[in-house]
Coordinates of C-alpha atoms and ligand atoms in Angstrom, one line a residue:
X18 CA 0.0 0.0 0.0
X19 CA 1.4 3.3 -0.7
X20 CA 2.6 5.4 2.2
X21 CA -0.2 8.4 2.7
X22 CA 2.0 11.7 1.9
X23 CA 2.3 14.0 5.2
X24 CA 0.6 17.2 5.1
X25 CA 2.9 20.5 5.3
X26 CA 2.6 22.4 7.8
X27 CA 3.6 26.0 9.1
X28 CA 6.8 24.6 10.2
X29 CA 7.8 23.4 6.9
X30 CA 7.3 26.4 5.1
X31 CA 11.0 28.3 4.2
X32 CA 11.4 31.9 6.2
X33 CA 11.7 33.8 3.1
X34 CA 8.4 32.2 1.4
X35 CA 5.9 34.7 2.8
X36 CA 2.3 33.3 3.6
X37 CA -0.3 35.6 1.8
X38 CA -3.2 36.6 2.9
X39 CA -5.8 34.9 0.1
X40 CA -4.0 32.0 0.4
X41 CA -6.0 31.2 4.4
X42 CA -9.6 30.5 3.1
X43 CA -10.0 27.6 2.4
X44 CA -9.4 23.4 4.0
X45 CA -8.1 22.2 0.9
X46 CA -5.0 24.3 0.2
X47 CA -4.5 27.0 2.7
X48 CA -5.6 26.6 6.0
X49 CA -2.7 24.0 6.6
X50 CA 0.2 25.9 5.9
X51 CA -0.9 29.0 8.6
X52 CA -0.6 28.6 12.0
X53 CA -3.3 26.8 13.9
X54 CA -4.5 30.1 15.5
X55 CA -4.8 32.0 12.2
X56 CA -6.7 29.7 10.8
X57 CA -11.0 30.0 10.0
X58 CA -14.2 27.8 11.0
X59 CA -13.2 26.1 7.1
X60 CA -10.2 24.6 8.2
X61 CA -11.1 22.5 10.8
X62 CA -11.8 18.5 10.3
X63 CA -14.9 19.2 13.1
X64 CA -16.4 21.7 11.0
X65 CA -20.3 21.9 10.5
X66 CA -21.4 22.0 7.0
X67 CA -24.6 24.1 6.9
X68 CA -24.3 24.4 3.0
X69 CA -23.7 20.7 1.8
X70 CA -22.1 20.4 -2.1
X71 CA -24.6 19.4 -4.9
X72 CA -26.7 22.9 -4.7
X73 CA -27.1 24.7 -7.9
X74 CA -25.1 27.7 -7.3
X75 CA -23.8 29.1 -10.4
X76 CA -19.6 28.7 -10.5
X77 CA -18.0 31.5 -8.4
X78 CA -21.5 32.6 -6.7
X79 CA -20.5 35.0 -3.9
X80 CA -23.6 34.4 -2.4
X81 CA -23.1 30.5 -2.1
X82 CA -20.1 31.5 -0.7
X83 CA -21.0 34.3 2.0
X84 CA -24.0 32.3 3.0
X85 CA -21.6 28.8 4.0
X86 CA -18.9 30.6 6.0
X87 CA -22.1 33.0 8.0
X88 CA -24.1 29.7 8.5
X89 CA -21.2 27.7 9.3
X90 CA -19.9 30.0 11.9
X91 CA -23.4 30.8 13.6
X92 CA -23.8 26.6 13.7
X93 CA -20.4 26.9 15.9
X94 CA -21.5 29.4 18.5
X95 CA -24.6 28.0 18.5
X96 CA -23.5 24.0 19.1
X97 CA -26.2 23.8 16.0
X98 CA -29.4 24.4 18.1
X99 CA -30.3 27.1 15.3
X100 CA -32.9 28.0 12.5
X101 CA -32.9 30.3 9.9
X102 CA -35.5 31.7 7.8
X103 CA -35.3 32.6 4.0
X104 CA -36.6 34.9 1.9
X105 CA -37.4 33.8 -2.3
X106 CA -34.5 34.3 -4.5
X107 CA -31.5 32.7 -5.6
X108 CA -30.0 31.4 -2.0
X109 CA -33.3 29.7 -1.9
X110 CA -33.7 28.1 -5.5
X111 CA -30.4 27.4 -5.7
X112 CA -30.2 25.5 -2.3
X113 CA -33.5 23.6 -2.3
X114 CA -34.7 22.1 -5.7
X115 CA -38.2 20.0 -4.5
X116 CA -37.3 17.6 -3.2
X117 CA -33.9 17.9 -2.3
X118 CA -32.3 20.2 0.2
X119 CA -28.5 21.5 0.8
X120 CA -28.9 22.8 4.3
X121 CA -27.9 20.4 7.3
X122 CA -29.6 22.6 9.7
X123 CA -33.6 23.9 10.3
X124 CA -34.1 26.1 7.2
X125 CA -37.4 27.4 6.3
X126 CA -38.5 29.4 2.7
X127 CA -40.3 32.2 3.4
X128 CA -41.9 34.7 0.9
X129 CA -39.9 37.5 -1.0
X130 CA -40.3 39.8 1.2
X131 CA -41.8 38.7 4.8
X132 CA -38.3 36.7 5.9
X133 CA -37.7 39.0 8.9
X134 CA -41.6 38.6 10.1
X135 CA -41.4 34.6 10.0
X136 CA -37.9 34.7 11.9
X137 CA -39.7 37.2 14.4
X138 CA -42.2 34.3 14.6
X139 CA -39.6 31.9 15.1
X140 CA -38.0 33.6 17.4
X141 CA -41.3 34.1 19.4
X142 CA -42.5 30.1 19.1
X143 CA -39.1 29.6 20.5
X144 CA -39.7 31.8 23.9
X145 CA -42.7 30.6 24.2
X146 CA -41.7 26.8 24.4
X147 CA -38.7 27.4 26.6
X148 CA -35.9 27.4 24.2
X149 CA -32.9 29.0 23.5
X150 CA -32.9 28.2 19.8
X151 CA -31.2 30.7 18.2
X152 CA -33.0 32.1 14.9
X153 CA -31.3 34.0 11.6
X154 CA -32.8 35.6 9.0
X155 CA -31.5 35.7 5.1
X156 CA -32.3 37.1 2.2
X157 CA -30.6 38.9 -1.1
X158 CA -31.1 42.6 -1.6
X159 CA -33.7 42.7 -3.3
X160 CA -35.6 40.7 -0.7
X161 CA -34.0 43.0 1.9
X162 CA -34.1 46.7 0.8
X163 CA -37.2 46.5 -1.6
X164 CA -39.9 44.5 -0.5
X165 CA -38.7 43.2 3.0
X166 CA -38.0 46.5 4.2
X167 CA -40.7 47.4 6.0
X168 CA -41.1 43.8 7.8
X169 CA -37.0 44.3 9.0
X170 CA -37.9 47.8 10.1
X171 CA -40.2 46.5 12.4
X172 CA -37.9 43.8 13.7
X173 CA -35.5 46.3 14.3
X174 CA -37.7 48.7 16.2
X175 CA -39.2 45.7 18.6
X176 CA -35.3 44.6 18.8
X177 CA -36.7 40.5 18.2
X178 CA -33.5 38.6 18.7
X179 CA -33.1 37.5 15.6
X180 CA -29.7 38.0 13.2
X181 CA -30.4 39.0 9.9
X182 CA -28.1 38.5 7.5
X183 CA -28.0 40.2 3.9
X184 CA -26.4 39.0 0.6
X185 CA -26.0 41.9 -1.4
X186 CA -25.4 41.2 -5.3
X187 CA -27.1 44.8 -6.6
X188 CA -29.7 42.9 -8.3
X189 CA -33.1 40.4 -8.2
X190 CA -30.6 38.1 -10.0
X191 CA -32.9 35.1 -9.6
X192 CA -35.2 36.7 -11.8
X193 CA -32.8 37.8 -14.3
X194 CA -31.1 40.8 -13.3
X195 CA -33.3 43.5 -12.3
X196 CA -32.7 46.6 -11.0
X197 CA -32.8 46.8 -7.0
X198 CA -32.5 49.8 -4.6
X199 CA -29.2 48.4 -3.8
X200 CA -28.1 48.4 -8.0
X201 CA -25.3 51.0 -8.0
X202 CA -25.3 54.3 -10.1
X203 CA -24.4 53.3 -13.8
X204 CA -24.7 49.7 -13.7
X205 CA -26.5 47.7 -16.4
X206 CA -29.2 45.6 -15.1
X207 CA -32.4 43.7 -16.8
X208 CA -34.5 47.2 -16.0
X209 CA -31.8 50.0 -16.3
X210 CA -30.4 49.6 -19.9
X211 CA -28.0 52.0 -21.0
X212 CA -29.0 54.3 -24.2
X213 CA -26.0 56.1 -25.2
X214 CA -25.4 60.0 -23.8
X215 CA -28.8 60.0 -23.1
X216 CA -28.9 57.1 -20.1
X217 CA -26.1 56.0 -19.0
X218 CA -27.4 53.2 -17.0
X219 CA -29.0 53.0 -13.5
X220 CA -29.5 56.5 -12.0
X221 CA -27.6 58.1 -9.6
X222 CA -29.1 60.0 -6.5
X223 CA -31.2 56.7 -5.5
X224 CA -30.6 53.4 -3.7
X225 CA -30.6 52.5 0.2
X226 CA -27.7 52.4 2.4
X227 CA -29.1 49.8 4.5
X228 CA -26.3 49.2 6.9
X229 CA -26.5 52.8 8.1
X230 CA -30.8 52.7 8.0
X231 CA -30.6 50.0 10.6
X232 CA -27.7 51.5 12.5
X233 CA -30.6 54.1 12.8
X234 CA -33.0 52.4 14.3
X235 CA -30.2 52.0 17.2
X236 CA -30.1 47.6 17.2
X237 CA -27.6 46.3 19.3
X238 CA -25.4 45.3 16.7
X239 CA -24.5 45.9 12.4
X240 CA -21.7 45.3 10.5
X241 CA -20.7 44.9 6.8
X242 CA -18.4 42.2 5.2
X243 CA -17.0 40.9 1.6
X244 CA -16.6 37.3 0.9
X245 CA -12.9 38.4 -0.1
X246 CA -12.1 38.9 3.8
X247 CA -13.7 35.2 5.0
X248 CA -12.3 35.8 8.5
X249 CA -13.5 38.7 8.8
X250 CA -17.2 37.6 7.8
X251 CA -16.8 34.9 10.3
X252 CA -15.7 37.3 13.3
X253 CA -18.0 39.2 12.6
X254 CA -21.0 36.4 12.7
X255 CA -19.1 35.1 15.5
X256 CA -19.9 38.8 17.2
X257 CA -23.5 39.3 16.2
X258 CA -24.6 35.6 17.8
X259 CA -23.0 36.8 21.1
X260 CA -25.2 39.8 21.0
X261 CA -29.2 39.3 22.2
X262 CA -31.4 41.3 20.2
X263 CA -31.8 42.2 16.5
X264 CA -28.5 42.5 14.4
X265 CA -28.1 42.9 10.8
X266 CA -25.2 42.1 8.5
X267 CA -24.7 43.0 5.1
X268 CA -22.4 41.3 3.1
X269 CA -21.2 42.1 -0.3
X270 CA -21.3 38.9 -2.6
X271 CA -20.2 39.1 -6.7
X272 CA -22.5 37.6 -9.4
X273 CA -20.6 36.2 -12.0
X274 CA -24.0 36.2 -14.0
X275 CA -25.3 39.0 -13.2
X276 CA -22.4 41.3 -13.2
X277 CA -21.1 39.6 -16.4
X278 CA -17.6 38.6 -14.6
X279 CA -15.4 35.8 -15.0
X280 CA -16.3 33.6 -12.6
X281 CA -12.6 33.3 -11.0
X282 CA -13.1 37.2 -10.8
X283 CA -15.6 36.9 -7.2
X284 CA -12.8 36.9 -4.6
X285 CA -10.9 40.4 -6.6
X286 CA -14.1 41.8 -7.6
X287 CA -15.1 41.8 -3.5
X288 CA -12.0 42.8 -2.3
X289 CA -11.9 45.7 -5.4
X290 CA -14.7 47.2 -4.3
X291 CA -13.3 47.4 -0.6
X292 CA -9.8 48.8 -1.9
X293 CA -11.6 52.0 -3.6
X294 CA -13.8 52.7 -0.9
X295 CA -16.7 51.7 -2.4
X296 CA -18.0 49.7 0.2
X297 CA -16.7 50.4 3.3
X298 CA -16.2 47.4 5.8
X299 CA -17.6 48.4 9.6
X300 CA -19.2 48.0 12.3
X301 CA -21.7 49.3 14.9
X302 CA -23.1 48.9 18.2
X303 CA -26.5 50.4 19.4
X304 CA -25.8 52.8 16.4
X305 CA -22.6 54.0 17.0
X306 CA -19.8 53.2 14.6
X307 CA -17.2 50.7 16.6
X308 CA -14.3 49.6 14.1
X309 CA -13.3 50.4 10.1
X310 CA -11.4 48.3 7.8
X311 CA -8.8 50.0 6.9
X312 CA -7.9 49.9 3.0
X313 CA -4.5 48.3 2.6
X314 CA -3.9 49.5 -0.8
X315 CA -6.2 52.3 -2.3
X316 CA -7.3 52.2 -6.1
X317 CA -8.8 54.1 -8.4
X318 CA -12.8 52.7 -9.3
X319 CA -12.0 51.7 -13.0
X320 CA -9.8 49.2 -12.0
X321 CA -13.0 47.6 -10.4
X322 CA -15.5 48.5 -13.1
X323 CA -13.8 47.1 -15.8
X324 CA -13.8 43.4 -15.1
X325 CA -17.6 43.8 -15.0
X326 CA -20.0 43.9 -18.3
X327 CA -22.4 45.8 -16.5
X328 CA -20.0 48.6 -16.4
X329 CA -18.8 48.3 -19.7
X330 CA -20.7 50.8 -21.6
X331 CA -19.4 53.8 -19.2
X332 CA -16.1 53.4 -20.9
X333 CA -17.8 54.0 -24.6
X334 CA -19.5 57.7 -23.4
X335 CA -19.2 61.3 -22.2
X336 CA -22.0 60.9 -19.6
X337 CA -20.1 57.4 -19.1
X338 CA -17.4 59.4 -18.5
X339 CA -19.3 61.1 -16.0
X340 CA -20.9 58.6 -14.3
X341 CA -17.0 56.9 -13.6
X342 CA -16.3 60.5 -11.9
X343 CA -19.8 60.2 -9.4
X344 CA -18.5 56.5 -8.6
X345 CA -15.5 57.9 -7.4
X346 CA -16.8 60.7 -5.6
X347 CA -18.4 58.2 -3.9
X348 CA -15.6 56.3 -2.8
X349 CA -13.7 59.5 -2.0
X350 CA -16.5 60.2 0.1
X351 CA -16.9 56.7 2.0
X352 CA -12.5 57.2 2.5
X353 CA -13.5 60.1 4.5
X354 CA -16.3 59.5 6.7
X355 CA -14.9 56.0 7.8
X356 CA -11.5 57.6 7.8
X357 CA -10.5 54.5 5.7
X358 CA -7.0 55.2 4.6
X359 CA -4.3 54.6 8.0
X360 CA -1.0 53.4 6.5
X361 CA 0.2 53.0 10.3
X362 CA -2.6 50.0 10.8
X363 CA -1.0 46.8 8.9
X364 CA -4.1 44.6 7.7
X365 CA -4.0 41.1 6.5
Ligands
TPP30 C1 -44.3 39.1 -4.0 C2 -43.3 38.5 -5.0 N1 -42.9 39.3 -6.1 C3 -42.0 38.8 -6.9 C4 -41.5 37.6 -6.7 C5 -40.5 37.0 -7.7 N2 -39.1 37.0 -7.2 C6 -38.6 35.9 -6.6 S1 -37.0 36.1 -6.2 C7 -37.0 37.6 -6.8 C8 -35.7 38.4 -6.8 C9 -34.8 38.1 -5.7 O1 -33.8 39.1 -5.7 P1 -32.9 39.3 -4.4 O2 -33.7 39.4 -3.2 O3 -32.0 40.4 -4.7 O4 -32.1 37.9 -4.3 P2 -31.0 37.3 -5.3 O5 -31.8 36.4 -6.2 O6 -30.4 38.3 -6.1 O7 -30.1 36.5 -4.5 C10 -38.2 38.0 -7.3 C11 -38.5 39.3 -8.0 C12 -41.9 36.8 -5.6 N3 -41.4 35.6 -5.4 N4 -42.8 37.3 -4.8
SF4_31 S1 -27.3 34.2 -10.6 FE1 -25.7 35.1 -9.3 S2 -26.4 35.0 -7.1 FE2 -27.6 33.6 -8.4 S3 -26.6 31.6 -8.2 FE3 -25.8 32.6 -10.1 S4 -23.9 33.7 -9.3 FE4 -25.2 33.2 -7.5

């Protein structure tokens, strides 16, 4: 029989070959050569597996990915006495094609838009029978800033214990790419094509900034997170289930369909979009801002657009033109109120 080869480890790796940073997310190639206490919930052989393989996530989903490491990590603090709630779209097809199901843990499909209600429900049969089941909400953007809106508003204001977690892609992409009120100024979408000098894609001036609506309504606990910084995603689940009361997490997660992106581009394309400022990584307790990532290399928003199809016609226009200038006045904007750029604060 042959020998089974032994595993590198930390210890084996040369001084002057430098770990990197991408290189930690995932069991099969990276968690083994960090050390034990750098590594994430992924790399361990006890690991739950809320997400099971065989869904019907398209290659390089973002949202496939954001939604294993959140679920994974509140199964952990949890010991798995957990149940999660989830609104229509693609985390829900994509997951649970009658008959079959992907989730190892109590998951229930809401409607499009009432997930927060149901987990408020949840959360209440749970009190009522004694238990400290834990409950999370879940739902894309759509789901969350549209038509859910008004259903997390009011879980927010009663505070229900319940985490909600939100996977933003910028569109209904289960229903073929349609605009949402989290679609970014100038993007293409099903809804917002562009027409030359005359429309340069979605408009500017609208869209919800939901992290800082439900810092608003003063919750114990919100944050934001890309699926290009998985340890940070998981600290940051790992933080909301050690609060009581409602918390909300938005995380940013690419679309390779939607976005019209390779799909090896996810991973850059969510830690691009940190890098200019364009969505600023946080968090906040009872509506008070607590801790910003800081950006560990600042660039310039076309080097994010570009990759993308839904960007592409911006490059082709004067008003295109324009529209790149508004992005970046965004981001300018973001590197100031979360006072993003600190060169002294080293960031992995
Ligand atoms: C009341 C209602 N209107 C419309 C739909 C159709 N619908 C199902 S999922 C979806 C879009 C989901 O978009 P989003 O919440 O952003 O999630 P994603 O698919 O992008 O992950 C729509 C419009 C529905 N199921 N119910
Ligand atoms: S359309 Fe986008 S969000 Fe939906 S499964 Fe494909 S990559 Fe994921």
């Amino acid at each position: 029989m042959n020998e089974i080869p032994k595993l590198r480890t930390a210890d084996d790796i040369p001084a002057d070959q430098k770990v990197k940073f991408y290189q930690k997310g995932t069991f099969t190639v990276g968690n083994r050569l960090v050390d034990a206490d750098e590594r994430n919930v992924q790399s361990s052989m006890n690991r739950s597996n809320a997400i099971t393989s065989g869904h019907r996530a398209c290659q390089g989903c973002g949202e496939a990915l954001g939604a294993r490491y959140a679920l994974d990590t509140a199964m952990r603090m949890t010991g798995g006495d957990m149940i999660a709630a989830n609104a229509t779209g693609c985390l829900e097809v994509f997951t649970t094609p009658y008959p079959e199901t992907s989730w190892q843990m109590p998951w229930m499909h809401s409607l499009f838009g009432n997930a927060p209600a149901v987990a408020s429900g949840m959360q209440a049969a749970m009190k009522a029978k004694g238990r400290n089941t834990r409950v999370i909400a879940q739902g894309g953007d759509g789901g969350t800033v549209d038509i859910g809106f008004g259903c997390l508003s009011g879980m927010f204001e009663r505070n229900d214990d319940v985490l909600y977690i939100c996977y933003d892609n910028e569109a209904y992409m289960n229903t073929g790419v349609q605009r949402s009120g989290a679609t970014p100024g100038g993007a293409r979408t099903a809804t917002t094509m562009p027409a030359g000098e005359a429309y340069p894609g979605n408009v500017f001036g609208t869209g919800k900034n939901l992290p800082k609506i439900a810092m608003a309504h003063n919750i114990p606990y919100v944050a934001t997170a890309s699926v290009a910084y998985l340890q940070d995603l998981e600290a940051k689940v790992e933080k909301a289930m050690s609060f009581k009361g409602a918390r909300y997490i938005h995380v940013y997660v690419p679309c390779p369909l939607g976005w019209g992106c390779a799909s090896n581009s996810t991973i850059n394309l969510a830690r691009l979009v940190v890098e200019t400022g364009m969505f600023p990584l946080f968090e906040a307790e009872h509506g008070q801002v607590t801790a910003t990532r800081p950006i560990r290399s600042r660039v310039p928003i076309e080097q994010y657009l570009k990759p993308q199809r839904r960007f592409a016609h911006l490059f082709k226009t004067d008003a295109g033109a324009e529209a790149i200038k508004k992005l970046q006045a965004m981001c300018d904007y973001n590197i100031a109120e979360y006072d993003l750029l600190r060169p002294e604060e080293e960031t992995v």
